[in-house]
Amino acid sequence: MLDVTFGIPLVVLSDVGQAISLLLIGGGLLWIFIRSLKAKEVDRRVVFLFIFFAVAAPILFPITFQEKATPIVKKLFDKVESLPAGSKVLIAFDFDPAMAPEVQPMANAFTRHCLVKGYKVIFMSLWATGQALLTQTLERVVKGEFPEKQEGVDYINLGYKAGNEGVLNVIVTNFRMMFPTDVNGVPLDSTAVFDGIKSCGDLDLIISVGGGKPGIKEWVLFVGDRVNVPMGAGVAAVVAPQLYPYYPKQLLGLLGGVKGAAEYESELVKHYSRFEHTDTPGLRMMGPQTLAHVVIMAFIVIGNISYFIGRRRERRR
Amino acid sequence: MRRTTIIAMAVVLGLFILSWILRSASYVTVQEHYLIGGLKVTFSAFLTLAILSFLYKDNPFYKFAEHLFVGVSAAFWMSMGFWTTIVGNLVPRISQSLSEFFQVPYQPGSYNFVYFIPVILGIMLLMRLSRNRGWLARWPLAFIVGTTAGLNFVRYLRSDFMEQVSATFVPLFVDWKGVGYFISHFSLSASGQFVAIVANWVIFLGVICGIIYFFFSKEHKGVFGAASRVGIWVLMITFGASFGYTVMGRISLLVGRITFLFRDWLGWIS
Amino acid sequence: MRRQIPLALVFIFGVFMIFQYFVPHESSEWIYEFLLDWIYIIGIFALALGIWSLIRVSVAKIKTRKSGWGYPVITMAGLFLMILFGFTGYRDGSWGFHFMTAEGLSNPMFRNFFDYIMIPIQSTMFALLAFFIASAAYRAFRARNVLASLLLVAALVVMLRFNPYLGPFGTIIADTASWLLNVPNLAAKRAIIIGIGLGMVGTALKIILGIERGYMGKG
Amino acid sequence: MKCKSLVILLFVCGFFALAAAEEGSGPPDSTHVDSIPPPTPVSMLTARDSENDHGHSVTLMWELSTDDGAGQNSVLSYEIFRWVPFFMDTLQSIRDSLAGAEGTIAEQLRKRRDQAIAMIPGAHKSYPEQGGWRKIGTALSGQSSYEDVGVKDRGSPDYMADHTDYYYLVDAVTADPAIRAPSEIVGPVQSFGQFFNTGRIPVFVAVLVFGLLTILFVTRARRGAELYVRPLAGIEAVDDAIGRATEMGKPILYVLGLGSAADIGTIASFTILGRVAKRVAEYQTKLIVPCYDPIVMTVAQETVKAAFLDAGRPDDYYEDIVYFVTQSQFAYVAAVNGTMLRELPATNMYMGVFFAESLILAETGALAGSIQIAGTDQVAQLPFFIVACDYTLIGEELYAASAYLGREPILLGSLKAQDYAKAAVIILAALGLLAASLNWTAFINLFSVTS
């Protein structure tokens, strides 16, 4: 059989509901396609029904499609994948609750990836409202999924610091001037994570997750451009186009919106079997989207086929 | 019709009882009585389904939801308008006793008398209901139209005209450092010079051709006609792309509604 | 007189608003703010006219007792119940005529009607778009001629971003889609906006000069 | 009376002077010794009235500290201080007590506040006595300017009086707030409002040019110059659509959209409605106009009434041709949708300002089998009308429609003026392109509106 999927399994199925609903949608489309060859028009209610199923089925039976990572995501994933164990990675949570549904899955995926690779992770936030979301990730992902990791040894939470890009201006030369201690008041010098880190230049990778100001742009301008540290980012879909110009020179890779998150999660699940049963909100949210888009596109194709066949028939007459 | 109505009602009721049984445990945390809470959610779900049923055809459920919504929303905006604009903005400026009656802080000022003018204009507007004083209603309309026309005149001249025109002032040869440099650094990547140059050319020509398409007083013939045709092509490509791009957002809306039905109402998913 | 005075008002206020745009001084700003406040206040009086129209049309339908006369009854019931909830409430330990406070309207039923009637219907109406965008695409995206084909192809390219099974073509599609959305899109929108800007400015000027008076009932 | 209040004020002043002295005012001294050496202060600090505004604002500018982004790179931010007389605390205490006061007491306090405000410039004259430095804001490292924007509301603690002598200084601050370097003091400087916004001169010129162009072509058209206009499919469809409705004995639905009477798009729609209503009256077809905005409803009623009068059929007019539905977007849409499926109009016209509902309306209309003509100036909704309607007036064509339908020479004349403006745009764009390519910033700056 022709490998139309380019080596990726079509869809990850785990229960009967998923299989039945996909069969229903696929079979239905096929039936309509065959009808369209006789130049029959489809009633719009049929289109409505398909859209309803295409959206409802993945919600009821979380169908996740394997996302093929686009180069802009893949490059970042490969970079995180290829660092040596013990590398120092900074993840910045520069977002607020309004943006969180879109970008927090990315932050969680980055966190999982870094921890599973055994890197030392530094968490911080330039947004006052980001601190609570950072704590959420620490509780659920770090402490919940990686109980063996120790605070201070494997990761550290610097928390929120006021001053926007001013903070970056300082940590680019000296972390301790801005953060004498971590969020719990432990001096940085006494932590293993900060052993050998003076400034941002001593990090191996910086990942900023956000979508507003200060955010990725500020990280690039104030840190990335000044010290030679690779940078990656995850952003809300609306701001992604403004950041494309930074790729691939100033940003190694960029995750834009739910789709970017889904692609990264997909890569993560593909590489690490331990994440097979972790919640992947990016992929989950992409299920209805993908299916609905496919259905709409299928109907456009079907419509054109019946249109052309009908026209040819009329000409013959 | 009556029979299908009864069947549909029975289905909704059945689903409600089902969801009630499924979810009765989860209502314990809610402070409200679970029956009341369940009824509220069920009514919302019923209205949701009633609107969705419109997709099949116009039916009594849709008519019910539609008419209810019209009445409730009209009253909603009237109440909000009364409390925020009349009580919040007007009353504190024109009358101390009314302010005390509505319990809003009185804000006296030496020029507050001007607030009687909109009241007078508003009453003139109500004159429409009178048969022979109806022409008075034109005064407030003239005031509103004149004020906003003047406001829009300068506002759009600036934002939709001057700023858009000056935004087209882009160099056609971005970072031009000679032909040799251009050829040696040629790349198709998104951040390359070639792509940037093409983008600026397309934007410039697209804007010019688009504007030519909108010429009314010149026949679209010859070169002019060709340019106007290119203009409408660019417009069509744009409309298609925007349409395709919007699909994502619209699907998200439906995801929200279906999640409400499955999670908040039926409790099938967590 | 019935026509001249309104036209003069349009001219005076229109010209004033143009000039105030160039005068940053406090006095001009002050008048500007007053004028905008007035528009809102007049709007509430107009809303009363609107409600009156709604009631009249509904009552007329109910009176005829033609089929479906029950539905306007529902409209009226919703209207009067909501008005009742909007103007009464629970305050300081007793029910009665009530006042809006900083926290909003204090009648819990007002809140309930908003949360459980207005919100679900509103968001479901909005969600209908997901269906209509599909049916519109099916019905209209047919390669009938050059223009329709361009429309169709551009839409398909952009939608294809969501197909995960394109393999190496995925990148090309994604790049083309973002190019379409960033480059020609910008050009076309700018051309339309410049046209709209000119049209608006021209119309506004005609209104101020009294050339366009369709809004005043002289067609 | 004035004398008495002055005594009270002075007394209160003294009290606050004591309180403030105890608090310790002014920029803290850098006595604290730490690992960070003190940075160099900012230089060339200047203060002047902010340009092109209503007053109540002063702009400060300085050259960065040499330790900002260079040198020791220790400067994290700049703190801006203004000299504030103790008298301002008195004023604030009056404001505070006014906030809780009612009735006659409030009136007295308000009078007292206004007297105190009149005394602000005088109080600043006493510099540097009877006052202290107060931090008013922070600028981040790398920033070399700060706008001290006060408000004009006299009741606000941020009120900043015009024509008053202000004094400023700027501290370069490090990560340790105790380690800082103050600048030289600047002042006195006064804020005041301007009568002409020089930043908007380009717009002013455009207003004049466009105004003259329109007047020129309208007067020419009045003299009877023949004008060509190209055909617009959407406009020609209007007449056919009315004829079709008459033949079928079905109504015409005219939707004015979600705009208010203040939107130019809606006003253009009124004119089109007028033309349509006139034909409808002539053909004796039924017209339905549901409205979203009550003022729009009022205007539309006037328009339709006048059109019926024009057509010589005032008796056929009744008030409920144009009716109000509700001022809620989707409730309005729900009702119009219902009307479409129940009345099955031969033609639906959507003219004016539309938002997300555009596609819901147009698809339901297509379902009902109506011919649909749309026109909107909302760029985001155009794709949906183009896809779902039979004819769409794109943007500017909506405004042109009234001139087309009426065929009045004056209105057509203004179309000509718009075309000339478009030609000017094309020439300007070409020149601008040259300017951008050859770096003629002077030309580009001619079009930049700065405030």
Tab-separated table of C-alpha atoms in Angstrom, chain D residues 44-392:
chain	number	residue	atom	x	y	z
D	44	MET	CA	22.262	66.698	30.573
D	45	LEU	CA	18.895	66.428	32.340
D	46	THR	CA	16.355	68.773	30.761
D	47	ALA	CA	12.695	69.424	31.491
D	48	ARG	CA	10.118	71.170	29.314
D	49	ASP	CA	6.390	71.327	28.759
D	50	SER	CA	5.156	68.320	26.787
D	51	GLU	CA	4.309	69.353	23.243
D	52	ASN	CA	0.936	69.216	21.510
D	53	ASP	CA	-1.117	68.341	24.543
D	54	HIS	CA	-3.730	69.794	26.839
D	55	GLY	CA	-1.159	70.724	29.471
D	56	HIS	CA	-0.726	69.033	32.850
D	57	SER	CA	2.404	67.280	31.657
D	58	VAL	CA	6.170	67.816	31.650
D	59	THR	CA	8.726	65.871	29.600
D	60	LEU	CA	12.142	65.029	31.032
D	61	MET	CA	15.108	63.989	28.938
D	62	TRP	CA	18.602	62.951	29.896
D	63	GLU	CA	21.717	61.190	28.719
D	64	LEU	CA	22.095	57.678	30.115
D	65	SER	CA	24.368	56.959	33.028
D	66	THR	CA	27.660	55.568	31.769
D	67	ASP	CA	26.947	52.452	33.838
D	68	ASP	CA	23.726	51.722	31.940
D	69	GLY	CA	24.354	48.974	29.422
D	70	ALA	CA	28.058	49.747	29.531
D	71	GLY	CA	30.717	50.401	32.183
D	72	GLN	CA	29.774	48.437	35.282
D	73	ASN	CA	26.359	47.833	33.740
D	74	SER	CA	24.836	48.193	37.176
D	75	VAL	CA	21.998	50.618	36.498
D	76	LEU	CA	18.651	48.800	36.610
D	77	SER	CA	16.303	51.735	36.446
D	78	TYR	CA	15.921	55.471	36.853
D	79	GLU	CA	13.702	56.959	39.493
D	80	ILE	CA	12.192	60.355	38.804
D	81	PHE	CA	11.592	62.815	41.634
D	82	ARG	CA	9.612	66.035	41.701
D	83	TRP	CA	9.796	68.690	44.351
D	84	VAL	CA	6.428	68.799	46.060
D	85	PRO	CA	5.468	71.435	48.621
D	86	PHE	CA	3.937	70.152	51.866
D	87	PHE	CA	0.924	72.173	50.930
D	88	MET	CA	-0.045	69.415	48.479
D	89	ASP	CA	-0.673	67.102	51.447
D	90	THR	CA	-3.099	69.633	52.823
D	91	LEU	CA	-4.885	69.660	49.519
D	92	GLN	CA	-5.008	65.886	49.510
D	93	SER	CA	-6.463	65.781	52.997
D	94	ILE	CA	-9.240	68.075	51.818
D	95	ARG	CA	-9.867	65.734	48.880
D	96	ASP	CA	-9.940	62.735	51.220
D	97	SER	CA	-12.459	64.277	53.537
D	98	LEU	CA	-14.487	65.429	50.542
D	99	ALA	CA	-14.757	61.841	49.318
D	100	GLY	CA	-16.690	60.858	52.433
D	101	ALA	CA	-18.649	64.070	52.834
D	102	GLU	CA	-22.254	64.782	51.910
D	103	GLY	CA	-24.578	67.730	51.568
D	104	THR	CA	-23.541	71.177	52.712
D	105	ILE	CA	-20.287	69.976	54.265
D	106	ALA	CA	-19.284	68.572	50.899
D	107	GLU	CA	-20.106	71.884	49.288
D	108	GLN	CA	-17.911	73.777	51.737
D	109	LEU	CA	-15.070	71.309	51.301
D	110	ARG	CA	-15.346	71.588	47.540
D	111	LYS	CA	-15.066	75.343	47.787
D	112	ARG	CA	-12.059	74.920	50.053
D	113	ARG	CA	-10.479	72.496	47.579
D	114	ASP	CA	-10.904	74.910	44.696
D	115	GLN	CA	-9.333	77.700	46.748
D	116	ALA	CA	-6.426	75.432	47.602
D	117	ILE	CA	-5.949	74.482	43.970
D	118	ALA	CA	-5.715	78.150	43.064
D	119	MET	CA	-2.884	78.403	45.579
D	120	ILE	CA	-0.765	75.604	44.063
D	121	PRO	CA	1.442	77.855	41.867
D	122	GLY	CA	2.115	80.080	44.879
D	123	ALA	CA	3.084	77.127	47.043
D	124	HIS	CA	5.654	76.041	44.485
D	125	LYS	CA	7.257	79.488	44.610
D	126	SER	CA	8.672	78.692	48.024
D	127	TYR	CA	11.157	76.177	46.561
D	128	PRO	CA	13.303	74.786	48.125
D	129	GLU	CA	11.655	75.581	51.487
D	130	GLN	CA	8.493	73.910	52.889
D	131	GLY	CA	8.572	70.920	50.638
D	132	GLY	CA	10.437	67.798	49.713
D	133	TRP	CA	11.326	65.475	46.867
D	134	ARG	CA	8.835	62.820	46.010
D	135	LYS	CA	9.252	59.862	43.672
D	136	ILE	CA	6.778	60.181	40.813
D	137	GLY	CA	7.848	57.401	38.507
D	138	THR	CA	10.407	54.960	37.200
D	139	ALA	CA	12.076	54.585	33.822
D	140	LEU	CA	13.789	51.375	32.853
D	141	SER	CA	17.455	51.191	32.104
D	142	GLY	CA	18.135	52.196	28.529
D	143	GLN	CA	15.349	54.803	28.562
D	144	SER	CA	16.445	58.396	28.372
D	145	SER	CA	13.155	60.186	28.760
D	146	TYR	CA	10.126	60.299	31.006
D	147	GLU	CA	6.818	62.074	30.696
D	148	ASP	CA	5.362	63.263	33.960
D	149	VAL	CA	1.697	63.104	32.983
D	150	GLY	CA	-0.729	64.506	35.491
D	151	VAL	CA	-4.484	64.512	35.156
D	152	LYS	CA	-6.745	67.510	34.639
D	153	ASP	CA	-9.404	66.294	37.077
D	154	ARG	CA	-9.150	68.516	40.144
D	155	GLY	CA	-10.507	65.840	42.430
D	156	SER	CA	-7.737	63.399	41.624
D	157	PRO	CA	-4.563	63.077	43.687
D	158	ASP	CA	-2.676	63.033	40.367
D	159	TYR	CA	-3.909	66.480	39.439
D	160	MET	CA	-1.071	68.550	38.030
D	161	ALA	CA	-1.604	72.290	37.896
D	162	ASP	CA	-0.586	74.245	34.811
D	163	HIS	CA	1.563	77.399	34.954
D	164	THR	CA	3.321	76.204	38.074
D	165	ASP	CA	7.087	76.046	38.712
D	166	TYR	CA	8.148	72.421	38.937
D	167	TYR	CA	11.588	71.065	39.834
D	168	TYR	CA	12.851	67.594	38.970
D	169	LEU	CA	15.777	65.268	39.506
D	170	VAL	CA	16.539	61.726	38.327
D	171	ASP	CA	18.275	58.971	40.286
D	172	ALA	CA	20.235	56.183	38.595
D	173	VAL	CA	19.318	53.111	40.676
D	174	THR	CA	21.048	49.746	40.948
D	175	ALA	CA	19.682	46.363	42.027
D	176	ASP	CA	20.278	47.433	45.625
D	177	PRO	CA	17.818	50.307	46.025
D	178	ALA	CA	20.125	51.967	48.535
D	179	ILE	CA	22.854	52.350	45.947
D	180	ARG	CA	21.953	55.165	43.593
D	181	ALA	CA	23.233	58.363	42.097
D	182	PRO	CA	21.133	61.544	41.934
D	183	SER	CA	21.366	63.938	39.002
D	184	GLU	CA	21.469	67.715	38.950
D	185	ILE	CA	18.177	69.430	39.693
D	186	VAL	CA	16.295	70.999	36.774
D	187	GLY	CA	13.702	73.709	36.997
D	188	PRO	CA	11.644	75.698	37.170
D	189	VAL	CA	9.537	74.365	34.343
D	190	GLN	CA	5.849	75.013	33.664
D	191	SER	CA	3.240	72.953	31.857
D	192	PHE	CA	0.503	74.458	29.693
D	193	GLY	CA	-1.881	73.457	26.918
D	194	GLN	CA	-1.369	74.243	23.242
D	195	PHE	CA	-3.927	75.630	20.812
D	196	PHE	CA	-2.700	73.864	17.721
D	197	ASN	CA	-1.334	70.376	17.457
D	198	THR	CA	1.642	70.755	15.136
D	199	GLY	CA	2.056	66.975	15.015
D	200	ARG	CA	-1.205	66.813	13.073
D	201	ILE	CA	-0.309	69.309	10.350
D	202	PRO	CA	-0.258	66.562	7.665
D	203	VAL	CA	-3.853	65.679	8.520
D	204	PHE	CA	-4.808	69.354	8.432
D	205	VAL	CA	-3.331	69.716	4.956
D	206	ALA	CA	-5.175	66.589	3.848
D	207	VAL	CA	-8.462	67.968	5.203
D	208	LEU	CA	-7.996	71.161	3.201
D	209	VAL	CA	-6.946	69.390	-0.004
D	210	PHE	CA	-9.746	66.858	0.172
D	211	GLY	CA	-12.345	69.435	1.120
D	212	LEU	CA	-11.394	71.719	-1.773
D	213	LEU	CA	-11.311	68.812	-4.223
D	214	THR	CA	-14.824	67.742	-3.244
D	215	ILE	CA	-16.230	71.258	-3.408
D	216	LEU	CA	-14.579	71.789	-6.799
D	217	PHE	CA	-16.066	68.681	-8.373
D	218	VAL	CA	-19.460	69.158	-6.819
D	219	THR	CA	-19.729	72.702	-8.207
D	220	ARG	CA	-18.532	71.463	-11.581
D	221	ALA	CA	-21.080	68.693	-11.553
D	222	ARG	CA	-23.768	71.206	-10.588
D	223	ARG	CA	-22.952	73.162	-13.724
D	224	GLY	CA	-23.846	70.022	-15.641
D	225	ALA	CA	-20.591	68.404	-16.669
D	226	GLU	CA	-21.196	64.892	-18.026
D	227	LEU	CA	-19.608	62.185	-15.899
D	228	TYR	CA	-18.918	58.586	-16.779
D	229	VAL	CA	-19.262	55.904	-14.129
D	230	ARG	CA	-18.399	52.287	-14.730
D	231	PRO	CA	-21.167	49.755	-14.135
D	232	LEU	CA	-21.301	47.910	-10.809
D	233	ALA	CA	-22.916	44.475	-10.921
D	234	GLY	CA	-24.237	44.734	-7.376
D	235	ILE	CA	-26.051	47.988	-8.131
D	236	GLU	CA	-27.621	46.758	-11.336
D	237	ALA	CA	-28.851	43.725	-9.437
D	238	VAL	CA	-30.867	45.938	-7.083
D	239	ASP	CA	-33.428	46.903	-9.732
D	240	ASP	CA	-33.743	43.353	-11.021
D	241	ALA	CA	-34.174	42.099	-7.485
D	242	ILE	CA	-37.053	44.458	-6.792
D	243	GLY	CA	-38.713	43.454	-10.035
D	244	ARG	CA	-38.283	39.794	-9.178
D	245	ALA	CA	-39.818	40.272	-5.753
D	246	THR	CA	-42.825	41.990	-7.304
D	247	GLU	CA	-43.330	39.183	-9.795
D	248	MET	CA	-43.091	36.530	-7.117
D	249	GLY	CA	-45.243	38.471	-4.705
D	250	LYS	CA	-42.643	38.070	-2.006
D	251	PRO	CA	-41.153	40.717	0.282
D	252	ILE	CA	-37.731	42.356	0.263
D	253	LEU	CA	-35.675	42.172	3.452
D	254	TYR	CA	-33.335	45.083	4.045
D	255	VAL	CA	-30.823	44.649	6.879
D	256	LEU	CA	-29.018	47.810	8.022
D	257	GLY	CA	-26.450	45.915	10.034
D	258	LEU	CA	-25.099	46.430	13.507
D	259	GLY	CA	-23.759	49.942	13.029
D	260	SER	CA	-25.074	52.973	14.866
D	261	ALA	CA	-26.335	56.091	13.133
D	262	ALA	CA	-22.853	57.457	13.765
D	263	ASP	CA	-21.178	54.967	11.414
D	264	ILE	CA	-20.637	56.316	7.943
D	265	GLY	CA	-21.350	52.839	6.556
D	266	THR	CA	-24.829	52.960	8.092
D	267	ILE	CA	-25.437	56.456	6.752
D	268	ALA	CA	-24.524	55.251	3.249
D	269	SER	CA	-26.966	52.415	3.821
D	270	PHE	CA	-29.769	54.886	4.652
D	271	THR	CA	-29.342	56.485	1.265
D	272	ILE	CA	-29.510	53.104	-0.474
D	273	LEU	CA	-32.557	52.210	1.634
D	274	GLY	CA	-34.179	55.430	0.445
D	275	ARG	CA	-33.720	54.452	-3.214
D	276	VAL	CA	-34.853	50.888	-2.619
D	277	ALA	CA	-37.920	52.032	-0.656
D	278	LYS	CA	-38.922	54.381	-3.457
D	279	ARG	CA	-38.872	51.614	-6.062
D	280	VAL	CA	-40.621	49.284	-3.654
D	281	ALA	CA	-43.350	51.858	-3.187
D	282	GLU	CA	-43.686	52.265	-6.950
D	283	TYR	CA	-43.932	48.522	-7.517
D	284	GLN	CA	-46.075	48.051	-4.408
D	285	THR	CA	-43.869	45.313	-3.049
D	286	LYS	CA	-43.569	44.498	0.648
D	287	LEU	CA	-40.497	45.774	2.489
D	288	ILE	CA	-39.177	44.469	5.831
D	289	VAL	CA	-36.526	46.417	7.752
D	290	PRO	CA	-35.620	44.948	11.162
D	291	CYS	CA	-33.292	47.203	13.171
D	292	TYR	CA	-30.623	46.636	15.764
D	293	ASP	CA	-30.080	50.200	16.908
D	294	PRO	CA	-33.002	52.367	18.018
D	295	ILE	CA	-31.585	55.556	16.506
D	296	VAL	CA	-30.971	53.719	13.257
D	297	MET	CA	-34.600	52.591	13.415
D	298	THR	CA	-35.782	56.175	13.848
D	299	VAL	CA	-33.732	57.415	10.918
D	300	ALA	CA	-34.751	54.467	8.746
D	301	GLN	CA	-38.427	55.199	9.449
D	302	GLU	CA	-37.931	58.796	8.332
D	303	THR	CA	-36.110	57.627	5.217
D	304	VAL	CA	-38.717	55.082	4.178
D	305	LYS	CA	-41.587	57.451	4.915
D	306	ALA	CA	-40.008	60.133	2.725
D	307	ALA	CA	-39.375	57.595	-0.040
D	308	PHE	CA	-43.015	56.539	-0.087
D	309	LEU	CA	-43.993	60.209	-0.212
D	310	ASP	CA	-41.595	60.735	-3.112
D	311	ALA	CA	-43.061	57.814	-4.982
D	312	GLY	CA	-46.498	59.352	-4.560
D	313	ARG	CA	-47.797	56.591	-2.314
D	314	PRO	CA	-47.797	58.024	1.222
D	315	ASP	CA	-50.886	55.950	2.072
D	316	ASP	CA	-49.023	52.683	1.583
D	317	TYR	CA	-46.567	53.617	4.313
D	318	TYR	CA	-47.047	52.234	7.777
D	319	GLU	CA	-44.747	52.602	10.772
D	320	ASP	CA	-43.970	48.909	11.211
D	321	ILE	CA	-42.179	48.479	7.891
D	322	VAL	CA	-39.159	49.484	9.941
D	323	TYR	CA	-39.145	47.959	13.394
D	324	PHE	CA	-36.791	47.485	16.314
D	325	VAL	CA	-35.753	44.009	17.407
D	326	THR	CA	-33.146	44.216	20.142
D	327	GLN	CA	-29.768	45.717	20.765
D	328	SER	CA	-28.051	42.387	21.264
D	329	GLN	CA	-26.016	41.024	18.378
D	330	PHE	CA	-27.089	37.411	18.336
D	331	ALA	CA	-30.644	37.955	19.495
D	332	TYR	CA	-31.016	40.255	16.508
D	333	VAL	CA	-29.502	37.613	14.249
D	334	ALA	CA	-31.781	34.914	15.681
D	335	ALA	CA	-34.809	37.062	14.948
D	336	VAL	CA	-33.715	38.018	11.418
D	337	ASN	CA	-32.944	34.356	10.690
D	338	GLY	CA	-36.432	33.413	11.799
D	339	THR	CA	-37.948	36.156	9.626
D	340	MET	CA	-36.013	34.887	6.605
D	341	LEU	CA	-37.290	31.339	6.931
D	342	ARG	CA	-40.869	32.382	7.713
D	343	GLU	CA	-41.381	35.233	5.230
D	344	LEU	CA	-39.124	33.716	2.514
D	345	PRO	CA	-38.146	37.085	1.002
D	346	ALA	CA	-37.308	37.179	-2.696
D	347	THR	CA	-34.302	39.392	-1.992
D	348	ASN	CA	-32.164	40.019	1.057
D	349	MET	CA	-30.026	43.134	1.168
D	350	TYR	CA	-27.302	43.515	3.763
D	351	MET	CA	-25.903	47.029	3.639
D	352	GLY	CA	-23.893	48.682	6.369
D	353	VAL	CA	-21.695	47.588	9.225
D	354	PHE	CA	-21.564	43.857	9.959
D	355	PHE	CA	-19.591	41.675	12.291
D	356	ALA	CA	-19.426	37.940	12.917
D	357	GLU	CA	-23.117	37.517	12.092
D	358	SER	CA	-22.507	38.224	8.395
D	359	LEU	CA	-22.133	34.556	7.494
D	360	ILE	CA	-25.024	33.378	9.695
D	361	LEU	CA	-27.356	35.800	7.913
D	362	ALA	CA	-26.043	35.129	4.425
D	363	GLU	CA	-26.158	31.330	4.767
D	364	THR	CA	-29.668	31.336	6.205
D	365	GLY	CA	-30.711	33.627	3.368
D	366	ALA	CA	-29.221	31.213	0.852
D	367	LEU	CA	-31.132	28.408	2.569
D	368	ALA	CA	-34.359	30.363	2.106
D	369	GLY	CA	-33.534	30.643	-1.593
D	370	SER	CA	-33.376	34.450	-1.676
D	371	ILE	CA	-31.224	36.497	-4.040
D	372	GLN	CA	-28.698	38.217	-1.800
D	373	ILE	CA	-26.939	41.544	-2.274
D	374	ALA	CA	-24.450	42.628	0.377
D	375	GLY	CA	-22.252	45.637	0.937
D	376	THR	CA	-20.053	46.434	3.890
D	377	ASP	CA	-17.036	48.459	4.872
D	378	GLN	CA	-15.948	45.851	7.427
D	379	VAL	CA	-12.916	44.302	5.764
D	380	ALA	CA	-12.983	41.214	7.979
D	381	GLN	CA	-16.535	40.310	6.883
D	382	LEU	CA	-16.059	40.784	3.145
D	383	PRO	CA	-14.816	37.214	2.536
D	384	PHE	CA	-18.022	35.768	3.959
D	385	PHE	CA	-20.329	37.987	1.951
D	386	ILE	CA	-18.290	37.317	-1.194
D	387	VAL	CA	-18.626	33.584	-0.632
D	388	ALA	CA	-22.248	33.393	0.460
D	389	CYS	CA	-24.001	36.218	-1.431
D	390	ASP	CA	-24.827	36.659	-5.094
D	391	TYR	CA	-23.498	40.207	-5.285
D	392	THR	CA	-21.208	42.051	-2.907
